[in-house]
């Protein structure tokens, strides 16, 4: 009787381990692949249905369309300046609650007719942060917007008079390039 009980226990344990192994494979390997393909199909269906609907008016400048801005971060900074419809400079200011708020101080570039929902003096909350010991986020941030209404595409910090994300490019040189007539 004890022998039969032990054999049943071993058989049940083996069956349980096999069940758990199959469940793991299904949950962590197969399901994400199925879910991903479902999302891809939904995205394709959505883009097809969007193509069937009336389109928004074309961007006044075809170079600044969402399609060309999709790889915005890979462009050279001169091209980023050209493709951006708005470039804002925000500086970090300590607020009474201890947070560092990114306050827009200047628009280095703003194409005529571009709608932007920020003005000088507004907080750009996406770049604000709560300071942590041992971290340095610089003195401010340069924010690139594309299209109209303007949508944020890229932000990079600066410290002192150097923009870190552009190989320590001087802020003054960057500002001059943004304000140049052919920018």
JSON list of C-alpha atoms in Angstrom, two decimals:
[
{"chain": "A", "resi": 1, "resn": "UNK", "atom": "CA", "xyz": [0.00, 0.00, 0.00]},
{"chain": "A", "resi": 2, "resn": "UNK", "atom": "CA", "xyz": [2.82, 2.42, 0.84]},
{"chain": "A", "resi": 3, "resn": "UNK", "atom": "CA", "xyz": [4.53, 1.45, -2.43]},
{"chain": "A", "resi": 4, "resn": "UNK", "atom": "CA", "xyz": [1.41, 2.33, -4.45]},
{"chain": "A", "resi": 5, "resn": "UNK", "atom": "CA", "xyz": [1.11, 5.63, -2.58]},
{"chain": "A", "resi": 6, "resn": "UNK", "atom": "CA", "xyz": [4.76, 6.50, -3.32]},
{"chain": "A", "resi": 7, "resn": "UNK", "atom": "CA", "xyz": [4.35, 5.61, -7.02]},
{"chain": "A", "resi": 8, "resn": "UNK", "atom": "CA", "xyz": [1.25, 7.80, -7.20]},
{"chain": "A", "resi": 9, "resn": "UNK", "atom": "CA", "xyz": [3.05, 10.63, -5.49]},
{"chain": "A", "resi": 10, "resn": "UNK", "atom": "CA", "xyz": [6.00, 10.41, -7.92]},
{"chain": "A", "resi": 11, "resn": "UNK", "atom": "CA", "xyz": [3.63, 10.21, -10.90]},
{"chain": "A", "resi": 12, "resn": "UNK", "atom": "CA", "xyz": [1.64, 13.20, -9.64]},
{"chain": "A", "resi": 13, "resn": "UNK", "atom": "CA", "xyz": [4.79, 15.24, -9.03]},
{"chain": "A", "resi": 14, "resn": "UNK", "atom": "CA", "xyz": [6.06, 14.49, -12.53]},
{"chain": "A", "resi": 15, "resn": "UNK", "atom": "CA", "xyz": [2.69, 15.43, -13.98]},
{"chain": "A", "resi": 16, "resn": "UNK", "atom": "CA", "xyz": [2.70, 18.68, -11.95]},
{"chain": "A", "resi": 17, "resn": "UNK", "atom": "CA", "xyz": [6.20, 19.62, -13.10]},
{"chain": "A", "resi": 18, "resn": "UNK", "atom": "CA", "xyz": [5.28, 18.93, -16.73]},
{"chain": "A", "resi": 19, "resn": "UNK", "atom": "CA", "xyz": [2.11, 21.03, -16.36]},
{"chain": "A", "resi": 20, "resn": "UNK", "atom": "CA", "xyz": [4.05, 23.95, -14.82]},
{"chain": "A", "resi": 21, "resn": "UNK", "atom": "CA", "xyz": [6.68, 23.77, -17.57]},
{"chain": "A", "resi": 22, "resn": "UNK", "atom": "CA", "xyz": [4.02, 23.89, -20.29]},
{"chain": "A", "resi": 23, "resn": "UNK", "atom": "CA", "xyz": [2.24, 26.74, -18.50]},
{"chain": "A", "resi": 24, "resn": "UNK", "atom": "CA", "xyz": [5.51, 28.71, -18.30]},
{"chain": "A", "resi": 25, "resn": "UNK", "atom": "CA", "xyz": [6.22, 28.21, -22.01]},
{"chain": "A", "resi": 26, "resn": "UNK", "atom": "CA", "xyz": [2.68, 29.24, -22.89]},
{"chain": "A", "resi": 27, "resn": "UNK", "atom": "CA", "xyz": [2.64, 32.26, -20.59]},
{"chain": "A", "resi": 28, "resn": "UNK", "atom": "CA", "xyz": [6.08, 33.71, -21.26]},
{"chain": "A", "resi": 29, "resn": "UNK", "atom": "CA", "xyz": [6.97, 32.55, -24.76]},
{"chain": "A", "resi": 30, "resn": "UNK", "atom": "CA", "xyz": [3.89, 31.83, -26.85]},
{"chain": "A", "resi": 31, "resn": "UNK", "atom": "CA", "xyz": [1.43, 34.38, -25.41]},
{"chain": "A", "resi": 32, "resn": "UNK", "atom": "CA", "xyz": [3.63, 37.46, -26.01]},
{"chain": "A", "resi": 33, "resn": "UNK", "atom": "CA", "xyz": [4.16, 36.37, -29.61]},
{"chain": "A", "resi": 34, "resn": "UNK", "atom": "CA", "xyz": [0.41, 35.95, -30.12]},
{"chain": "A", "resi": 35, "resn": "UNK", "atom": "CA", "xyz": [-0.36, 39.20, -28.34]},
{"chain": "A", "resi": 36, "resn": "UNK", "atom": "CA", "xyz": [2.29, 41.04, -30.38]},
{"chain": "A", "resi": 37, "resn": "UNK", "atom": "CA", "xyz": [0.89, 39.75, -33.66]},
{"chain": "A", "resi": 38, "resn": "UNK", "atom": "CA", "xyz": [-2.60, 40.75, -32.53]},
{"chain": "A", "resi": 39, "resn": "UNK", "atom": "CA", "xyz": [-1.37, 44.27, -31.79]},
{"chain": "A", "resi": 40, "resn": "UNK", "atom": "CA", "xyz": [0.38, 44.40, -35.17]},
{"chain": "A", "resi": 41, "resn": "UNK", "atom": "CA", "xyz": [-2.84, 43.36, -36.89]},
{"chain": "A", "resi": 42, "resn": "UNK", "atom": "CA", "xyz": [-4.84, 45.94, -34.94]},
{"chain": "A", "resi": 43, "resn": "UNK", "atom": "CA", "xyz": [-2.31, 48.63, -35.82]},
{"chain": "A", "resi": 44, "resn": "UNK", "atom": "CA", "xyz": [-2.51, 47.66, -39.49]},
{"chain": "A", "resi": 45, "resn": "UNK", "atom": "CA", "xyz": [-6.32, 47.70, -39.33]},
{"chain": "A", "resi": 46, "resn": "UNK", "atom": "CA", "xyz": [-6.22, 51.08, -37.62]},
{"chain": "A", "resi": 47, "resn": "UNK", "atom": "CA", "xyz": [-3.89, 52.58, -40.23]},
{"chain": "A", "resi": 48, "resn": "UNK", "atom": "CA", "xyz": [-6.08, 51.20, -43.02]},
{"chain": "A", "resi": 49, "resn": "UNK", "atom": "CA", "xyz": [-9.20, 52.66, -41.39]},
{"chain": "A", "resi": 50, "resn": "UNK", "atom": "CA", "xyz": [-7.40, 55.97, -40.88]},
{"chain": "A", "resi": 51, "resn": "UNK", "atom": "CA", "xyz": [-6.52, 56.05, -44.59]},
{"chain": "A", "resi": 52, "resn": "UNK", "atom": "CA", "xyz": [-10.20, 55.65, -45.40]},
{"chain": "A", "resi": 53, "resn": "UNK", "atom": "CA", "xyz": [-11.17, 58.68, -43.31]},
{"chain": "A", "resi": 54, "resn": "UNK", "atom": "CA", "xyz": [-10.74, 62.25, -44.48]},
{"chain": "A", "resi": 55, "resn": "UNK", "atom": "CA", "xyz": [-7.17, 63.34, -43.90]},
{"chain": "A", "resi": 56, "resn": "UNK", "atom": "CA", "xyz": [-6.05, 66.35, -41.91]},
{"chain": "A", "resi": 57, "resn": "UNK", "atom": "CA", "xyz": [-4.71, 69.18, -44.04]},
{"chain": "A", "resi": 58, "resn": "UNK", "atom": "CA", "xyz": [-1.15, 68.60, -45.14]},
{"chain": "A", "resi": 59, "resn": "UNK", "atom": "CA", "xyz": [1.63, 70.23, -43.19]},
{"chain": "A", "resi": 60, "resn": "UNK", "atom": "CA", "xyz": [2.59, 73.53, -44.85]},
{"chain": "A", "resi": 61, "resn": "UNK", "atom": "CA", "xyz": [6.12, 72.22, -45.27]},
{"chain": "A", "resi": 62, "resn": "UNK", "atom": "CA", "xyz": [6.39, 68.61, -46.52]},
{"chain": "A", "resi": 63, "resn": "UNK", "atom": "CA", "xyz": [9.87, 68.31, -44.96]},
{"chain": "A", "resi": 64, "resn": "UNK", "atom": "CA", "xyz": [8.25, 68.66, -41.54]},
{"chain": "A", "resi": 65, "resn": "UNK", "atom": "CA", "xyz": [5.64, 65.93, -41.94]},
{"chain": "A", "resi": 66, "resn": "UNK", "atom": "CA", "xyz": [5.28, 63.23, -39.24]},
{"chain": "A", "resi": 67, "resn": "UNK", "atom": "CA", "xyz": [6.73, 60.60, -41.58]},
{"chain": "A", "resi": 68, "resn": "UNK", "atom": "CA", "xyz": [10.00, 62.47, -42.04]},
{"chain": "A", "resi": 69, "resn": "UNK", "atom": "CA", "xyz": [10.16, 63.31, -38.32]},
{"chain": "A", "resi": 70, "resn": "UNK", "atom": "CA", "xyz": [9.90, 59.67, -37.21]},
{"chain": "A", "resi": 71, "resn": "UNK", "atom": "CA", "xyz": [13.70, 59.27, -37.12]},
{"chain": "A", "resi": 72, "resn": "UNK", "atom": "CA", "xyz": [14.28, 62.80, -35.88]},
{"chain": "A", "resi": 73, "resn": "UNK", "atom": "CA", "xyz": [16.80, 61.80, -33.20]},
{"chain": "A", "resi": 74, "resn": "UNK", "atom": "CA", "xyz": [19.08, 60.24, -35.85]},
{"chain": "A", "resi": 75, "resn": "UNK", "atom": "CA", "xyz": [19.48, 63.46, -37.84]},
{"chain": "A", "resi": 76, "resn": "UNK", "atom": "CA", "xyz": [22.45, 65.82, -37.54]},
{"chain": "A", "resi": 77, "resn": "UNK", "atom": "CA", "xyz": [21.61, 68.76, -35.32]},
{"chain": "A", "resi": 78, "resn": "UNK", "atom": "CA", "xyz": [21.58, 71.18, -38.28]},
{"chain": "A", "resi": 79, "resn": "UNK", "atom": "CA", "xyz": [18.85, 69.04, -39.91]},
{"chain": "A", "resi": 80, "resn": "UNK", "atom": "CA", "xyz": [16.98, 68.82, -36.60]},
{"chain": "A", "resi": 81, "resn": "UNK", "atom": "CA", "xyz": [16.97, 72.62, -36.45]},
{"chain": "A", "resi": 82, "resn": "UNK", "atom": "CA", "xyz": [15.65, 72.83, -40.03]},
{"chain": "A", "resi": 83, "resn": "UNK", "atom": "CA", "xyz": [12.90, 70.24, -39.50]},
{"chain": "A", "resi": 84, "resn": "UNK", "atom": "CA", "xyz": [11.75, 71.59, -36.13]},
{"chain": "A", "resi": 85, "resn": "UNK", "atom": "CA", "xyz": [8.87, 74.05, -36.23]},
{"chain": "A", "resi": 86, "resn": "UNK", "atom": "CA", "xyz": [9.60, 75.26, -32.69]},
{"chain": "A", "resi": 87, "resn": "UNK", "atom": "CA", "xyz": [12.72, 75.03, -30.53]},
{"chain": "A", "resi": 88, "resn": "UNK", "atom": "CA", "xyz": [12.31, 76.07, -26.90]},
{"chain": "A", "resi": 89, "resn": "UNK", "atom": "CA", "xyz": [14.90, 76.71, -24.22]},
{"chain": "A", "resi": 90, "resn": "UNK", "atom": "CA", "xyz": [13.81, 75.92, -20.66]},
{"chain": "A", "resi": 91, "resn": "UNK", "atom": "CA", "xyz": [15.82, 76.46, -17.49]},
{"chain": "A", "resi": 92, "resn": "UNK", "atom": "CA", "xyz": [15.39, 74.52, -14.26]},
{"chain": "A", "resi": 93, "resn": "UNK", "atom": "CA", "xyz": [14.08, 76.49, -11.30]},
{"chain": "A", "resi": 94, "resn": "UNK", "atom": "CA", "xyz": [13.65, 75.20, -7.77]},
{"chain": "A", "resi": 95, "resn": "UNK", "atom": "CA", "xyz": [10.00, 75.29, -6.72]},
{"chain": "A", "resi": 96, "resn": "UNK", "atom": "CA", "xyz": [8.79, 75.65, -3.11]},
{"chain": "A", "resi": 97, "resn": "UNK", "atom": "CA", "xyz": [7.91, 71.92, -3.00]},
{"chain": "A", "resi": 98, "resn": "UNK", "atom": "CA", "xyz": [11.54, 70.98, -3.79]},
{"chain": "A", "resi": 99, "resn": "UNK", "atom": "CA", "xyz": [10.98, 69.97, -7.42]},
{"chain": "A", "resi": 100, "resn": "UNK", "atom": "CA", "xyz": [13.03, 71.34, -10.28]},
{"chain": "A", "resi": 101, "resn": "UNK", "atom": "CA", "xyz": [10.63, 72.84, -12.79]},
{"chain": "A", "resi": 102, "resn": "UNK", "atom": "CA", "xyz": [11.59, 73.32, -16.44]},
{"chain": "A", "resi": 103, "resn": "UNK", "atom": "CA", "xyz": [10.40, 76.87, -17.18]},
{"chain": "A", "resi": 104, "resn": "UNK", "atom": "CA", "xyz": [10.39, 77.99, -20.82]},
{"chain": "A", "resi": 105, "resn": "UNK", "atom": "CA", "xyz": [12.60, 81.06, -21.07]},
{"chain": "A", "resi": 106, "resn": "UNK", "atom": "CA", "xyz": [12.85, 81.57, -24.83]},
{"chain": "A", "resi": 107, "resn": "UNK", "atom": "CA", "xyz": [11.81, 80.22, -28.20]},
{"chain": "A", "resi": 108, "resn": "UNK", "atom": "CA", "xyz": [15.02, 79.90, -30.18]},
{"chain": "A", "resi": 109, "resn": "UNK", "atom": "CA", "xyz": [12.98, 79.13, -33.31]},
{"chain": "A", "resi": 110, "resn": "UNK", "atom": "CA", "xyz": [9.28, 79.39, -34.08]},
{"chain": "A", "resi": 111, "resn": "UNK", "atom": "CA", "xyz": [8.02, 79.00, -37.63]},
{"chain": "A", "resi": 112, "resn": "UNK", "atom": "CA", "xyz": [5.33, 81.51, -38.61]},
{"chain": "A", "resi": 113, "resn": "UNK", "atom": "CA", "xyz": [1.83, 80.09, -38.24]},
{"chain": "A", "resi": 114, "resn": "UNK", "atom": "CA", "xyz": [2.91, 77.25, -35.96]},
{"chain": "A", "resi": 115, "resn": "UNK", "atom": "CA", "xyz": [0.51, 76.63, -33.10]},
{"chain": "A", "resi": 116, "resn": "UNK", "atom": "CA", "xyz": [2.21, 75.82, -29.78]},
{"chain": "A", "resi": 117, "resn": "UNK", "atom": "CA", "xyz": [0.39, 75.45, -26.51]},
{"chain": "A", "resi": 118, "resn": "UNK", "atom": "CA", "xyz": [3.22, 76.93, -24.41]},
{"chain": "A", "resi": 119, "resn": "UNK", "atom": "CA", "xyz": [4.45, 80.46, -23.89]},
{"chain": "A", "resi": 120, "resn": "UNK", "atom": "CA", "xyz": [7.50, 81.98, -22.23]},
{"chain": "A", "resi": 121, "resn": "UNK", "atom": "CA", "xyz": [7.14, 81.47, -18.47]},
{"chain": "A", "resi": 122, "resn": "UNK", "atom": "CA", "xyz": [5.16, 78.20, -18.71]},
{"chain": "A", "resi": 123, "resn": "UNK", "atom": "CA", "xyz": [6.41, 75.03, -17.07]},
{"chain": "A", "resi": 124, "resn": "UNK", "atom": "CA", "xyz": [7.27, 72.21, -19.45]},
{"chain": "A", "resi": 125, "resn": "UNK", "atom": "CA", "xyz": [6.24, 69.48, -17.00]},
{"chain": "A", "resi": 126, "resn": "UNK", "atom": "CA", "xyz": [7.65, 66.58, -19.05]},
{"chain": "A", "resi": 127, "resn": "UNK", "atom": "CA", "xyz": [11.17, 67.82, -18.31]},
{"chain": "A", "resi": 128, "resn": "UNK", "atom": "CA", "xyz": [10.60, 68.79, -14.66]},
{"chain": "A", "resi": 129, "resn": "UNK", "atom": "CA", "xyz": [11.94, 66.41, -12.03]},
{"chain": "A", "resi": 130, "resn": "UNK", "atom": "CA", "xyz": [12.45, 65.73, -8.34]},
{"chain": "A", "resi": 131, "resn": "UNK", "atom": "CA", "xyz": [16.15, 65.97, -7.48]},
{"chain": "A", "resi": 132, "resn": "UNK", "atom": "CA", "xyz": [17.92, 62.88, -6.16]},
{"chain": "A", "resi": 133, "resn": "UNK", "atom": "CA", "xyz": [21.26, 62.95, -4.37]},
{"chain": "A", "resi": 134, "resn": "UNK", "atom": "CA", "xyz": [24.15, 62.27, -6.71]},
{"chain": "A", "resi": 135, "resn": "UNK", "atom": "CA", "xyz": [22.28, 63.06, -9.94]},
{"chain": "A", "resi": 136, "resn": "UNK", "atom": "CA", "xyz": [22.77, 66.13, -12.09]},
{"chain": "A", "resi": 137, "resn": "UNK", "atom": "CA", "xyz": [20.30, 67.00, -14.82]},
{"chain": "A", "resi": 138, "resn": "UNK", "atom": "CA", "xyz": [22.10, 70.15, -15.89]},
{"chain": "A", "resi": 139, "resn": "UNK", "atom": "CA", "xyz": [20.83, 73.72, -15.89]},
{"chain": "A", "resi": 140, "resn": "UNK", "atom": "CA", "xyz": [18.07, 73.33, -18.43]},
{"chain": "A", "resi": 141, "resn": "UNK", "atom": "CA", "xyz": [16.77, 71.62, -21.52]},
{"chain": "A", "resi": 142, "resn": "UNK", "atom": "CA", "xyz": [16.43, 72.34, -25.24]},
{"chain": "A", "resi": 143, "resn": "UNK", "atom": "CA", "xyz": [13.10, 71.05, -26.59]},
{"chain": "A", "resi": 144, "resn": "UNK", "atom": "CA", "xyz": [12.46, 70.37, -30.29]},
{"chain": "A", "resi": 145, "resn": "UNK", "atom": "CA", "xyz": [8.86, 70.44, -31.53]},
{"chain": "A", "resi": 146, "resn": "UNK", "atom": "CA", "xyz": [7.60, 69.46, -34.99]},
{"chain": "A", "resi": 147, "resn": "UNK", "atom": "CA", "xyz": [4.39, 70.08, -36.92]},
{"chain": "A", "resi": 148, "resn": "UNK", "atom": "CA", "xyz": [1.51, 72.36, -36.03]},
{"chain": "A", "resi": 149, "resn": "UNK", "atom": "CA", "xyz": [0.13, 72.10, -33.45]},
{"chain": "A", "resi": 150, "resn": "UNK", "atom": "CA", "xyz": [3.65, 71.56, -32.18]},
{"chain": "A", "resi": 151, "resn": "UNK", "atom": "CA", "xyz": [4.47, 68.13, -30.76]},
{"chain": "A", "resi": 152, "resn": "UNK", "atom": "CA", "xyz": [7.63, 67.43, -28.77]},
{"chain": "A", "resi": 153, "resn": "UNK", "atom": "CA", "xyz": [10.08, 65.26, -30.68]},
{"chain": "A", "resi": 154, "resn": "UNK", "atom": "CA", "xyz": [13.38, 65.56, -28.80]},
{"chain": "A", "resi": 155, "resn": "UNK", "atom": "CA", "xyz": [14.78, 67.13, -25.65]},
{"chain": "A", "resi": 156, "resn": "UNK", "atom": "CA", "xyz": [18.39, 67.44, -24.54]},
{"chain": "A", "resi": 157, "resn": "UNK", "atom": "CA", "xyz": [19.92, 68.97, -21.45]},
{"chain": "A", "resi": 158, "resn": "UNK", "atom": "CA", "xyz": [22.52, 71.67, -21.23]},
{"chain": "A", "resi": 159, "resn": "UNK", "atom": "CA", "xyz": [24.83, 72.67, -18.43]},
{"chain": "A", "resi": 160, "resn": "UNK", "atom": "CA", "xyz": [26.40, 76.09, -18.19]},
{"chain": "A", "resi": 161, "resn": "UNK", "atom": "CA", "xyz": [26.93, 77.17, -21.76]},
{"chain": "A", "resi": 162, "resn": "UNK", "atom": "CA", "xyz": [27.32, 73.65, -23.28]},
{"chain": "A", "resi": 163, "resn": "UNK", "atom": "CA", "xyz": [24.73, 71.27, -24.71]},
{"chain": "A", "resi": 164, "resn": "UNK", "atom": "CA", "xyz": [25.69, 67.77, -23.58]},
{"chain": "A", "resi": 165, "resn": "UNK", "atom": "CA", "xyz": [23.72, 65.85, -26.20]},
{"chain": "A", "resi": 166, "resn": "UNK", "atom": "CA", "xyz": [25.46, 67.69, -29.02]},
{"chain": "A", "resi": 167, "resn": "UNK", "atom": "CA", "xyz": [29.03, 66.92, -28.00]},
{"chain": "A", "resi": 168, "resn": "UNK", "atom": "CA", "xyz": [29.30, 69.94, -25.68]},
{"chain": "A", "resi": 169, "resn": "UNK", "atom": "CA", "xyz": [28.27, 72.36, -28.44]},
{"chain": "A", "resi": 170, "resn": "UNK", "atom": "CA", "xyz": [28.26, 75.93, -27.09]},
{"chain": "A", "resi": 171, "resn": "UNK", "atom": "CA", "xyz": [24.73, 77.14, -26.36]},
{"chain": "A", "resi": 172, "resn": "UNK", "atom": "CA", "xyz": [25.46, 80.48, -28.03]},
{"chain": "A", "resi": 173, "resn": "UNK", "atom": "CA", "xyz": [26.47, 78.80, -31.30]},
{"chain": "A", "resi": 174, "resn": "UNK", "atom": "CA", "xyz": [23.32, 76.62, -31.20]},
{"chain": "A", "resi": 175, "resn": "UNK", "atom": "CA", "xyz": [21.14, 79.69, -30.51]},
{"chain": "A", "resi": 176, "resn": "UNK", "atom": "CA", "xyz": [22.71, 81.55, -33.46]},
{"chain": "A", "resi": 177, "resn": "UNK", "atom": "CA", "xyz": [22.05, 78.58, -35.77]},
{"chain": "A", "resi": 178, "resn": "UNK", "atom": "CA", "xyz": [18.40, 78.48, -34.64]},
{"chain": "A", "resi": 179, "resn": "UNK", "atom": "CA", "xyz": [17.91, 82.20, -35.27]},
{"chain": "A", "resi": 180, "resn": "UNK", "atom": "CA", "xyz": [19.64, 82.12, -38.67]},
{"chain": "A", "resi": 181, "resn": "UNK", "atom": "CA", "xyz": [17.28, 82.94, -41.56]},
{"chain": "A", "resi": 182, "resn": "UNK", "atom": "CA", "xyz": [17.77, 79.58, -43.30]},
{"chain": "A", "resi": 183, "resn": "UNK", "atom": "CA", "xyz": [17.08, 77.54, -40.11]}
]
